[in-house]
Coordinates of C-alpha atoms in Angstrom, one line a residue:
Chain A
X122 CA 101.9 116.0 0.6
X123 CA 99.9 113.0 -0.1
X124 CA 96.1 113.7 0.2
X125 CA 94.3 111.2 -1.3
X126 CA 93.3 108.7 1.0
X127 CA 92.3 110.3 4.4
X128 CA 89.2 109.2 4.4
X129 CA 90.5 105.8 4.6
X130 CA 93.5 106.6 6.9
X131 CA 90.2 107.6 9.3
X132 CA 88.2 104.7 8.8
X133 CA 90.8 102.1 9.4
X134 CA 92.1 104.2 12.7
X135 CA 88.7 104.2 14.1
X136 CA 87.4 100.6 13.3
X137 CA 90.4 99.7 14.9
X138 CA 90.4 101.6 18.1
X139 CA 87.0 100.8 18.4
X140 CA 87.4 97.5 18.0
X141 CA 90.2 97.3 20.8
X142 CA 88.4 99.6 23.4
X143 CA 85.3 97.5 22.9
X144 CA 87.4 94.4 23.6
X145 CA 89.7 95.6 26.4
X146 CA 86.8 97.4 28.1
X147 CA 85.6 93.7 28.6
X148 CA 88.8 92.6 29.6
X149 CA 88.3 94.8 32.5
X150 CA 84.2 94.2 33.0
X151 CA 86.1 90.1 33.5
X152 CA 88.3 91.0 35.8
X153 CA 86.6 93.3 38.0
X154 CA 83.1 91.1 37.7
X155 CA 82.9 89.5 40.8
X156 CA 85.2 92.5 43.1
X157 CA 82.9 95.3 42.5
X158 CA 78.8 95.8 42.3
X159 CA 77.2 95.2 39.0
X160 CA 75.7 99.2 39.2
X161 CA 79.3 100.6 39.9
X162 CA 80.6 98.1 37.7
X163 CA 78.3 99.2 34.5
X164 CA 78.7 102.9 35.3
X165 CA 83.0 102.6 34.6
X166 CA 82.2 100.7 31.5
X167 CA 79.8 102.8 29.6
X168 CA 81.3 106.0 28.7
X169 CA 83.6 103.2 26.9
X170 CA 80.6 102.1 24.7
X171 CA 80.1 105.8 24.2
X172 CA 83.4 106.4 22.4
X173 CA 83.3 102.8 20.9
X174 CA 79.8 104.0 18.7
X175 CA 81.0 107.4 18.2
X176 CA 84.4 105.9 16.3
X177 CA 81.7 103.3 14.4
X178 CA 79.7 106.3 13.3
X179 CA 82.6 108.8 12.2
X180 CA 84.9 105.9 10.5
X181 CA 81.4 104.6 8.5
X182 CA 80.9 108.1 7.2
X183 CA 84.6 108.6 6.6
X184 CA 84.5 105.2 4.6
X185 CA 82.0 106.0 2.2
X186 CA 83.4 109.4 1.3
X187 CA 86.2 107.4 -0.1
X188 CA 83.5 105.9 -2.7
X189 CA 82.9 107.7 -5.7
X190 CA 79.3 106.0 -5.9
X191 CA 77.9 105.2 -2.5
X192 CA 74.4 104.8 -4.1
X193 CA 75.3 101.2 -5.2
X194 CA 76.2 100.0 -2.2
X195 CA 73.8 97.8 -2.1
X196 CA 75.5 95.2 -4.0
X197 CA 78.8 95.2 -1.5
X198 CA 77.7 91.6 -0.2
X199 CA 77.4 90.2 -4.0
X200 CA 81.3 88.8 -4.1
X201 CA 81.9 87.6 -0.6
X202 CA 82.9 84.4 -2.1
X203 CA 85.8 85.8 -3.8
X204 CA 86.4 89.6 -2.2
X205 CA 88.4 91.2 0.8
X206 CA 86.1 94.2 0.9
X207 CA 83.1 92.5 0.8
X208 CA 84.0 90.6 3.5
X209 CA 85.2 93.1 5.4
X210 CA 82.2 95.3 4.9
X211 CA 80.0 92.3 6.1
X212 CA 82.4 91.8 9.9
X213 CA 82.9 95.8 10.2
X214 CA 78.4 96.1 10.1
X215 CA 78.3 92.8 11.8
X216 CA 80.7 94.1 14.7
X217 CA 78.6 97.3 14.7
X218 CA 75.4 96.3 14.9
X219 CA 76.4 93.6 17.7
X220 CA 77.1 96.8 19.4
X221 CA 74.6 98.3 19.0
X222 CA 72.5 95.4 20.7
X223 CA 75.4 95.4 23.6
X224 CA 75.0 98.6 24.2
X225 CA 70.8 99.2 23.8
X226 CA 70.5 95.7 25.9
X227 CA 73.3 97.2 28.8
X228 CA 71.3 100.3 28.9
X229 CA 67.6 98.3 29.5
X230 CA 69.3 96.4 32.3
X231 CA 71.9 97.9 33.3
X232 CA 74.3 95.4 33.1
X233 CA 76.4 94.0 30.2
X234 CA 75.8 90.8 28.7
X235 CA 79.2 89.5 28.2
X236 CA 78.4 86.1 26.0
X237 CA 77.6 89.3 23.7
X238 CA 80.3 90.8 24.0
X239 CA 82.4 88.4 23.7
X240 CA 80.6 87.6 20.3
X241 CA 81.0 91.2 19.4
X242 CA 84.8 91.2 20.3
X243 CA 85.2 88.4 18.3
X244 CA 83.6 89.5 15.0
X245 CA 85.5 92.8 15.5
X246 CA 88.7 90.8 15.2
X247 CA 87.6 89.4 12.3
X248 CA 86.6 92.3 10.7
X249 CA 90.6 93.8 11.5
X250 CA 91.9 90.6 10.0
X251 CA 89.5 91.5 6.6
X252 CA 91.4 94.8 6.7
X253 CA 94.7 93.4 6.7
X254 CA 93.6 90.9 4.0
X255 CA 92.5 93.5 1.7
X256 CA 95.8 95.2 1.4
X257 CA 97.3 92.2 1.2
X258 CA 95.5 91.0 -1.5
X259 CA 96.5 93.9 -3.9
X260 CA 99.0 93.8 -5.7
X261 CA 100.7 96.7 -4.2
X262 CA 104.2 94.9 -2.6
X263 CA 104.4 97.5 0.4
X264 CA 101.3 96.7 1.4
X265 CA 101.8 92.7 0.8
X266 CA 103.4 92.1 3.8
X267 CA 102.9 90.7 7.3
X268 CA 103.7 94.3 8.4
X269 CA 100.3 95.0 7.5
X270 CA 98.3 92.6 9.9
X271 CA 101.0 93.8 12.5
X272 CA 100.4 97.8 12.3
X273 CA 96.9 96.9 11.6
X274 CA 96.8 94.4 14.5
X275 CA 98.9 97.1 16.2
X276 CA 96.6 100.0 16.5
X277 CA 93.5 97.6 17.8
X278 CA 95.5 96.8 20.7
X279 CA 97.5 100.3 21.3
X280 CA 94.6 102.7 20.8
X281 CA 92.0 100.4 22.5
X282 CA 93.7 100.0 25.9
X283 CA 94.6 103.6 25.9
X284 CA 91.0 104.7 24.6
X285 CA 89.2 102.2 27.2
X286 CA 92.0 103.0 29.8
X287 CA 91.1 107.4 29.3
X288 CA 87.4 106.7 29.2
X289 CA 87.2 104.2 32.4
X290 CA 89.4 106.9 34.4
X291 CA 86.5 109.5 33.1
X292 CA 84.3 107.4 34.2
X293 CA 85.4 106.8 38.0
X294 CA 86.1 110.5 38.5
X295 CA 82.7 111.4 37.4
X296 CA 81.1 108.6 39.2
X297 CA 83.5 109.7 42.1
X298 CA 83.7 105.7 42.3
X299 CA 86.9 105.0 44.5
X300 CA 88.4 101.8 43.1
X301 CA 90.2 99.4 45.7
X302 CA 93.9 100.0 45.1
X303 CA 95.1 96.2 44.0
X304 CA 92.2 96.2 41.7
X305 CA 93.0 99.5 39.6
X306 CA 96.6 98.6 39.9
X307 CA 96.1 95.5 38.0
X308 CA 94.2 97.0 35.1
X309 CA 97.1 99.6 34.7
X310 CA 99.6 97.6 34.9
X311 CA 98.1 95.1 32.2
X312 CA 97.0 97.5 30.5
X313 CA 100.6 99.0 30.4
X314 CA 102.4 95.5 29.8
X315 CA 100.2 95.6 26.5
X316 CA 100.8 98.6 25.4
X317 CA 104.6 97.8 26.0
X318 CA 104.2 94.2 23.9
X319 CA 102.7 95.7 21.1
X320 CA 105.4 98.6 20.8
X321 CA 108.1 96.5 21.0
X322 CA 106.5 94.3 18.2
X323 CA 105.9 96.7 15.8
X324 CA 109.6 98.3 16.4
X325 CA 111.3 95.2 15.6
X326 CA 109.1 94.5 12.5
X327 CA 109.6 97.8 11.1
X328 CA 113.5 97.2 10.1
X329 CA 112.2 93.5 8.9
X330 CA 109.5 95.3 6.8
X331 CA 111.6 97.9 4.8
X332 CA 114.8 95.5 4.3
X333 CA 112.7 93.3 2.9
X334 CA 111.1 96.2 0.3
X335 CA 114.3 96.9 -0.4
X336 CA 115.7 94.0 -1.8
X337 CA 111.8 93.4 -3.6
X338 CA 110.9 94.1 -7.3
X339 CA 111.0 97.5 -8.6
X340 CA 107.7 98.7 -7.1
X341 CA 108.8 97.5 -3.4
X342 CA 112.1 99.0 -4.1
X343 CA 110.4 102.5 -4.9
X344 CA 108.2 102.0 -2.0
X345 CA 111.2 101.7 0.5
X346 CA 112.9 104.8 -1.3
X347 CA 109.4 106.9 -0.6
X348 CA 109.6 106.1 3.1
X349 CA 113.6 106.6 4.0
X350 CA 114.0 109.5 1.1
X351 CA 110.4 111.8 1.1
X352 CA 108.8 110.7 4.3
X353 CA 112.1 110.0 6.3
X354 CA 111.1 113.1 8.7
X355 CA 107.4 112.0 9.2
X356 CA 108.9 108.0 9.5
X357 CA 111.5 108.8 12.1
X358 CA 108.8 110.6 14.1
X359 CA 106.3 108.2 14.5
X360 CA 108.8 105.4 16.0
X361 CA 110.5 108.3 18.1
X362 CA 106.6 109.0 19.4
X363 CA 105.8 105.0 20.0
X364 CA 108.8 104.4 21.9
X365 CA 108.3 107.8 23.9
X366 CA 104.7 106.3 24.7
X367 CA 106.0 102.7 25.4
X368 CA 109.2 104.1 28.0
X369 CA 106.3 106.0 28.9
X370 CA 104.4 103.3 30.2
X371 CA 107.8 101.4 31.3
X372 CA 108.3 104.2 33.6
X373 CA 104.9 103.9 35.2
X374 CA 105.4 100.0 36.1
X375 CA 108.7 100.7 37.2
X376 CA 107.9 103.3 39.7
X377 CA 105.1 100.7 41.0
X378 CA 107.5 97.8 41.8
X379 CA 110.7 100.0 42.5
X380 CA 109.2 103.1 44.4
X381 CA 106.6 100.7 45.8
X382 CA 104.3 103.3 44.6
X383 CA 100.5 102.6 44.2
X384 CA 99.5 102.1 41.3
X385 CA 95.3 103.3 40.7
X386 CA 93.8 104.7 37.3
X387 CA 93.7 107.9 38.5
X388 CA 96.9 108.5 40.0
X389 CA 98.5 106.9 36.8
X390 CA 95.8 108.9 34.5
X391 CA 98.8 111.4 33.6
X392 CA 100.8 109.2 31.9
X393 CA 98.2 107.3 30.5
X394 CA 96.4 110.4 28.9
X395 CA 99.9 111.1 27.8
X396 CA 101.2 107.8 26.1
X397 CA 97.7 108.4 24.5
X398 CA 97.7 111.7 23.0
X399 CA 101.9 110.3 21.4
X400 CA 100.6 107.1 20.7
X401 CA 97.6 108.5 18.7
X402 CA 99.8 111.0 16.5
X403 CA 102.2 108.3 16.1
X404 CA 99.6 106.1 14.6
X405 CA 97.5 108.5 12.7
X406 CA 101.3 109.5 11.1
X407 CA 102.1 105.5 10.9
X408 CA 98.9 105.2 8.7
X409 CA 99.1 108.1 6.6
X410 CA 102.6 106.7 5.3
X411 CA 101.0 103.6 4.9
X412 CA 99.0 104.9 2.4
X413 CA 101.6 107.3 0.3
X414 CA 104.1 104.5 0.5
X415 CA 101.8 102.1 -1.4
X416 CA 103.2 102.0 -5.0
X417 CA 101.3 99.6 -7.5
X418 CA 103.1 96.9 -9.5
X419 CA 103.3 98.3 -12.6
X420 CA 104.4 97.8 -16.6
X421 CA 108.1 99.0 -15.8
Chain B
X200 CA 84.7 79.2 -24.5
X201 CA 87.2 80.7 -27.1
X202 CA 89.3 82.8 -24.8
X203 CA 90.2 85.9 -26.7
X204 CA 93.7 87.8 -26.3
X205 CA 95.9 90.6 -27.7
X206 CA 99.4 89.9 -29.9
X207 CA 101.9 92.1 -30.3
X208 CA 105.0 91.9 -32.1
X209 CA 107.1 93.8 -30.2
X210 CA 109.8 93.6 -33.2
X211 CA 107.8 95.7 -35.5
X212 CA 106.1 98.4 -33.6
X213 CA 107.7 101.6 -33.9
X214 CA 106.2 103.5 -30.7
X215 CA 104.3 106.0 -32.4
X216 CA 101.9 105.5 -29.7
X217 CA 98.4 105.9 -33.0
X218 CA 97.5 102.5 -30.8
X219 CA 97.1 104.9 -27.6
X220 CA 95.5 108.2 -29.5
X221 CA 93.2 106.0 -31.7
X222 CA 91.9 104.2 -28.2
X223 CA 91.8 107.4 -26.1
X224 CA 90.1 109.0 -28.8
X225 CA 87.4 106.3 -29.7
X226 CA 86.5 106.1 -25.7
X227 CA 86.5 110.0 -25.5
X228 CA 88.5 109.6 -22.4
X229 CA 89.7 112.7 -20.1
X230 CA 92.9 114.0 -19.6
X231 CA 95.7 111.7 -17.3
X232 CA 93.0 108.8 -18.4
X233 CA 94.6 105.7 -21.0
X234 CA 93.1 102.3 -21.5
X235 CA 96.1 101.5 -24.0
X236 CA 99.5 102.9 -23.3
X237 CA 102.7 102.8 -24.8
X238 CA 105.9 101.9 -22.9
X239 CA 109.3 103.1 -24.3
X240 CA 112.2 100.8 -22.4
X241 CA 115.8 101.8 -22.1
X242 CA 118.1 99.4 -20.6
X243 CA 122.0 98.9 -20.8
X244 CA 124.5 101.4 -21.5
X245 CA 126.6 103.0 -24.4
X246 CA 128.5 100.8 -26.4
X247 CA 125.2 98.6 -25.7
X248 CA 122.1 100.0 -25.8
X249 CA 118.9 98.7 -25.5
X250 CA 115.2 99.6 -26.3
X251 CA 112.1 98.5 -26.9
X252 CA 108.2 99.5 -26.9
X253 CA 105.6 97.6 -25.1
X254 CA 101.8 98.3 -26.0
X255 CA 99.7 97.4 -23.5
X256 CA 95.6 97.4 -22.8
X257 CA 93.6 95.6 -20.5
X258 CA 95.0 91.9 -20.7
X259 CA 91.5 90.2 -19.9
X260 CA 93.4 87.8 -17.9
X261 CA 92.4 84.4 -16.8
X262 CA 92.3 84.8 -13.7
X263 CA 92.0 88.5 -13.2
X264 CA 92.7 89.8 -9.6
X265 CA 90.2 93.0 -10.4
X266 CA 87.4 90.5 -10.7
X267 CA 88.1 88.2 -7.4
X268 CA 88.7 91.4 -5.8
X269 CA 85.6 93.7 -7.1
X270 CA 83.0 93.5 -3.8
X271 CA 80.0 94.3 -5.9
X272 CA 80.5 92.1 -8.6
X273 CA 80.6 95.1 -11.2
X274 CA 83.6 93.5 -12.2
X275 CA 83.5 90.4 -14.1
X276 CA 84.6 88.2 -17.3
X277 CA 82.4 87.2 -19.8
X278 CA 81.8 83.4 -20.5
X279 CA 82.0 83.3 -23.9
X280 CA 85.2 84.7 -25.0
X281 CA 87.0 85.8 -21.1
X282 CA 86.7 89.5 -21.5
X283 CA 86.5 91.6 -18.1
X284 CA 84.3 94.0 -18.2
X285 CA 82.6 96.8 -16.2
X286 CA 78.9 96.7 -14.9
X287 CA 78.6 100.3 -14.3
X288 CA 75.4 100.4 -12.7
X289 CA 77.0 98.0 -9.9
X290 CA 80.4 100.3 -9.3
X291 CA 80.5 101.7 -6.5
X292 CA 83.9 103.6 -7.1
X293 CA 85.7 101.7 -4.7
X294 CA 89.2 101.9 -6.4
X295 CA 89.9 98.5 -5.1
X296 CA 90.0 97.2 -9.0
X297 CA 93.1 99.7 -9.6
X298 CA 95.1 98.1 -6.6
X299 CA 94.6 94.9 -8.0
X300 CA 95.8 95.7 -11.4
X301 CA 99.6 94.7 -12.1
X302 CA 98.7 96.6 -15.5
X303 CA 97.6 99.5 -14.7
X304 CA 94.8 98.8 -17.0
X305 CA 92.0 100.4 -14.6
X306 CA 91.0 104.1 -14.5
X307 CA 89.2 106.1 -11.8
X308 CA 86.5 108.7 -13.4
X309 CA 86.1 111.5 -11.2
X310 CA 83.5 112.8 -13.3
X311 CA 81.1 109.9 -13.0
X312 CA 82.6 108.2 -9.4
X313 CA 83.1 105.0 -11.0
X314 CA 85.5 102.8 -12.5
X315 CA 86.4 102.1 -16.6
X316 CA 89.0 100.7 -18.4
X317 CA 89.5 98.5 -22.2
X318 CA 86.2 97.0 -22.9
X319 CA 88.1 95.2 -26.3
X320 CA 85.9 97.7 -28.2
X321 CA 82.7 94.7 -28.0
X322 CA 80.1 97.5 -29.8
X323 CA 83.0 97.6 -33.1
X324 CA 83.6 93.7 -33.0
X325 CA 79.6 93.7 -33.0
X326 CA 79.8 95.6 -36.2
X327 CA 82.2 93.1 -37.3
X328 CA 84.6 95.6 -36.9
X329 CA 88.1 95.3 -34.7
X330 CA 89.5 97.4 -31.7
X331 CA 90.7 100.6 -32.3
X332 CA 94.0 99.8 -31.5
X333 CA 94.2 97.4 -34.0
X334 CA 93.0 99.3 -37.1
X335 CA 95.0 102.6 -36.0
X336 CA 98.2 100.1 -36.1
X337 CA 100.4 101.5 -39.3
X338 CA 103.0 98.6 -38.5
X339 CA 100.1 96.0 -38.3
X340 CA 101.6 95.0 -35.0
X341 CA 98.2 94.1 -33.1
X342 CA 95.8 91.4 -33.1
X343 CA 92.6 90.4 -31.9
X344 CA 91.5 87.2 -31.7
X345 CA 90.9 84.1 -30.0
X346 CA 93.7 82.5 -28.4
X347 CA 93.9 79.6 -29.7
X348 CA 94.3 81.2 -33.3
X349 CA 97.0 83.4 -32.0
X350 CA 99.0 80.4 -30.9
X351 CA 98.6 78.5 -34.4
X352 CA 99.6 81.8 -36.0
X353 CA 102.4 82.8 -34.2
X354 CA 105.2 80.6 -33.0
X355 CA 108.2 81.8 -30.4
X356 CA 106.4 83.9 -28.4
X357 CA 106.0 84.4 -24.6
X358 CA 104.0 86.4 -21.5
X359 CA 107.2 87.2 -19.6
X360 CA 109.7 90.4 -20.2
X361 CA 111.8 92.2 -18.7
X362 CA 109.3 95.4 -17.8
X363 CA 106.1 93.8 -17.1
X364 CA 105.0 91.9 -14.3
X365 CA 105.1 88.0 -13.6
X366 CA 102.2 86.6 -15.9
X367 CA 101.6 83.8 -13.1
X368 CA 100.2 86.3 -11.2
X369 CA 97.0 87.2 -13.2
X370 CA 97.6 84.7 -16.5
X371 CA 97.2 87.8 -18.9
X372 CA 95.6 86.8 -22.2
X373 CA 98.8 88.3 -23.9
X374 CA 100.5 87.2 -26.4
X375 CA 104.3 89.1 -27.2
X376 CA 106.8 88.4 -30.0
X377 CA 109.7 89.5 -28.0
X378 CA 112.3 92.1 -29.4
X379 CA 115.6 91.0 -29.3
X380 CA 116.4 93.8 -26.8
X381 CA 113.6 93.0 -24.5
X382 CA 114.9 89.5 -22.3
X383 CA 113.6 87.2 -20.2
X384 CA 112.0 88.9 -17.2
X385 CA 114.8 88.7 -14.4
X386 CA 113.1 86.7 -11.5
X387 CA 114.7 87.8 -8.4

């Protein structure tokens, strides 16, 4: 059992969720600007912001228990010229504390700026793309890969629509907000479509991914045996748990077009909370053998 | 700047690994820690065997990955003669040096939270001394020096074997007299 690295296998889980809800959570404060009141409006979208600062505050701490000397942080910024991390370090803070001013500046007037947020959303895709650019800037061949920007890329947009999507439907039944039926349908339904996409992207890369590993150098090779040898139990779950989640989903659009079934947020919340809880173990497990699959070049 | 570099005659050494004891021993380094390390390679197959020893340190590359990489800038290479070294009131213990390493070279201390690896011994070439490594060598198979003087010295030699990584990657300060048994490194 590899145990070394969950404190990363956190932090990169929740930046990246966090990111995505804070992004798609706008998606839906565009869509529904001008349809609904501004009050109603900024009632659905906070408990968002909630979870968005809560996964900012966990994944921080779980990031600097992976440092053996946190007390020289203060120099983290000196290589930007040159370093992933440092970089990363700068848009991960910078998307944070652009939160933090989203969210303190929604709560004064209760409404949310959205040139802000779309500032915010935008650093916060930055600061995924730093992720991906530090592990492809090892030189560590399973992690050298486009694979990486596409898992990492992957869980932005798969655990932020399902984290926005759970928290928005919290959010109406507490508010006991009705929604307008086209409206809500909408949201699900392209909400749905993108958890679908992304699915079906990372599915097809996967094969791509390990064929490639396998016909790499010697550390690639190793890396390829780790994941269809050791971890083939734990591999073959967490695509048999994303593609569970994305027929999931499937399903839900089809009854809407086929059953001519309405399609709102809370009559939908089922599935939704569903596909999350399989998406979310499927991603914590796709991360995890990220991490033990990540065998250095080495002498020999 | 006189870029300074290991040689190793890979024809000589007999893999009795004093290189790796004398080093470990010097630096007082813990268990499952090695700046230097012997590699003993097998290759081919009865009637044709091969095998040959590789001795490698930190390679104080010229364009070392660790240092680009390190995001406190703990990690760096010296002006005067290209050794990397380690600022270790800037490390934060990040590990990201030891994924950028195709040498293995970097170690993670638990004890102190920081990273260390082969410093070329700079307090004994201060006493006008050499590396550990080098004076522990019964077969006289190391050197020290500049690289320039390295490449006067020794003719035929090369930075690419079979068993270690390409040298385009981090242009290792290495210099190897290659054993007949060790080939060209296969490029695939």
């Amino acid at each position: 059992m590899y145990t070394n690295e969950w404190s990363l296998i956190l932090f990169t889980l929740l930046i990246q969720a966090a990111v995505g809800a804070f992004i798609f959570n706008l998606i839906v404060g565009l869509l529904l600007k001008d349809k609904i009141e501004q009050n109603k409006l900024y009632k659905i979208l906070t408990p968002t912001q909630y979870a968005v600062g809560f996964f900012i505050i966990v994944g921080s701490l779980a990031s600097v228990f992976h440092l053996g000397t946190p007390t020289n942080a203060a120099n983290v910024f000196s290589n930007i010229g040159s370093s992933w991390l440092s970089r990363e370090i700068l848009f991960v803070g910078g998307f944070s504390l652009l939160w933090l001013v989203t969210f303190l500046m929604g709560r004064g007037k209760q409404e949310i700026n959205q040139g802000l947020a779309i500032v915010t959303s935008v650093v916060g895709l930055i600061a995924v793309y730093s992720m991906a650019q530090i592990y492809t800037s090892t030189i560590i061949p399973a992690w050298q890969h486009f694979n990486t920007f596409v898992v990492f890329y992957g869980t932005t947009f798969l655990l932020g629509t399902l984290v926005s999507m759970s928290t928005i439907n919290y959010a109406i039944k507490k508010e006991a907000q009705s929604m307008e039926g086209s409206l809500s349908e909408n949201i699900v339904t392209s909400f749905a479509y993108i958890v679908i996409v992304t699915v079906a992207v990372q599915v097809l890369v996967a094969p791509i991914y390990i064929l490639s590993l396998s016909n790499g150098n010697t550390a690639a090779v190793l890396s390829a045996e780790l994941l269809y040898n050791e971890y083939v139990f734990l591999l073959g779950l967490r695509w048999l748990l994303m593609l569970f989640g994305g027929v999931l989903l499937t399903f839900l659009i089809w009854k809407q077009f086929y059953a001519s079934k309405q399609l709102t947020i809370t009559s939908s919340q089922g599935s939704i909370y569903l596909a999350f809880i399989v998406i979310l173990v499927g991603e914590i497990i796709g991360r995890y053998l990220f991490y033990a699959s990540g065998v250095p070049l080495m002498i020999g | 700047m006189s870029e300074k570099g290991f040689f190793f005659d890979m024809t000589a050494c007999i893999g009795c690994k004093s290189c790796q004891i004398a080093c470990k021993d010097k630096n007082d380094l813990d268990v499952g820690s090695l700046f230097r390390k012997v590699w003993l390679f097998e290759r081919g197959k009865f009637p044709n065997p091969r095998s040959y020893f590789i001795s490698m340190a930190c390679n104080h590359c010229k364009e070392p990955k660790c240092v680009d990489n390190c995001p406190t800038g703990a990690s760096y290479r010296r002006e005067e003669d290209g050794v990397v070294l380690i600022d270790l009131n800037k490390c934060i213990g990040c590990k990201y040096c030891t994924w950028s390493c195709p040498y293995e070279a970097r170690h993670y201390n638990k004890d102190n939270g920081k990273v260390e690896k082969c410093n070329a011994c700079l307090d004994l070439l201060q006493q006008g001394e050499k590396p550990a490594c080098i004076d522990a060598c019964i077969m006289r198979v190391l050197e020290y020096e500049s690289v320039e003087e390295l490449n006067k010295k020794h003719k035929e030699t090369t930075k690419d074997i079979d068993g270690l990584p390409d040298s385009n990657i981090t242009k290792p300060n290495i210099i190897l007299k290659p054993h007949k048994h060790a080939y060209k490194r296969e490029v695939r």
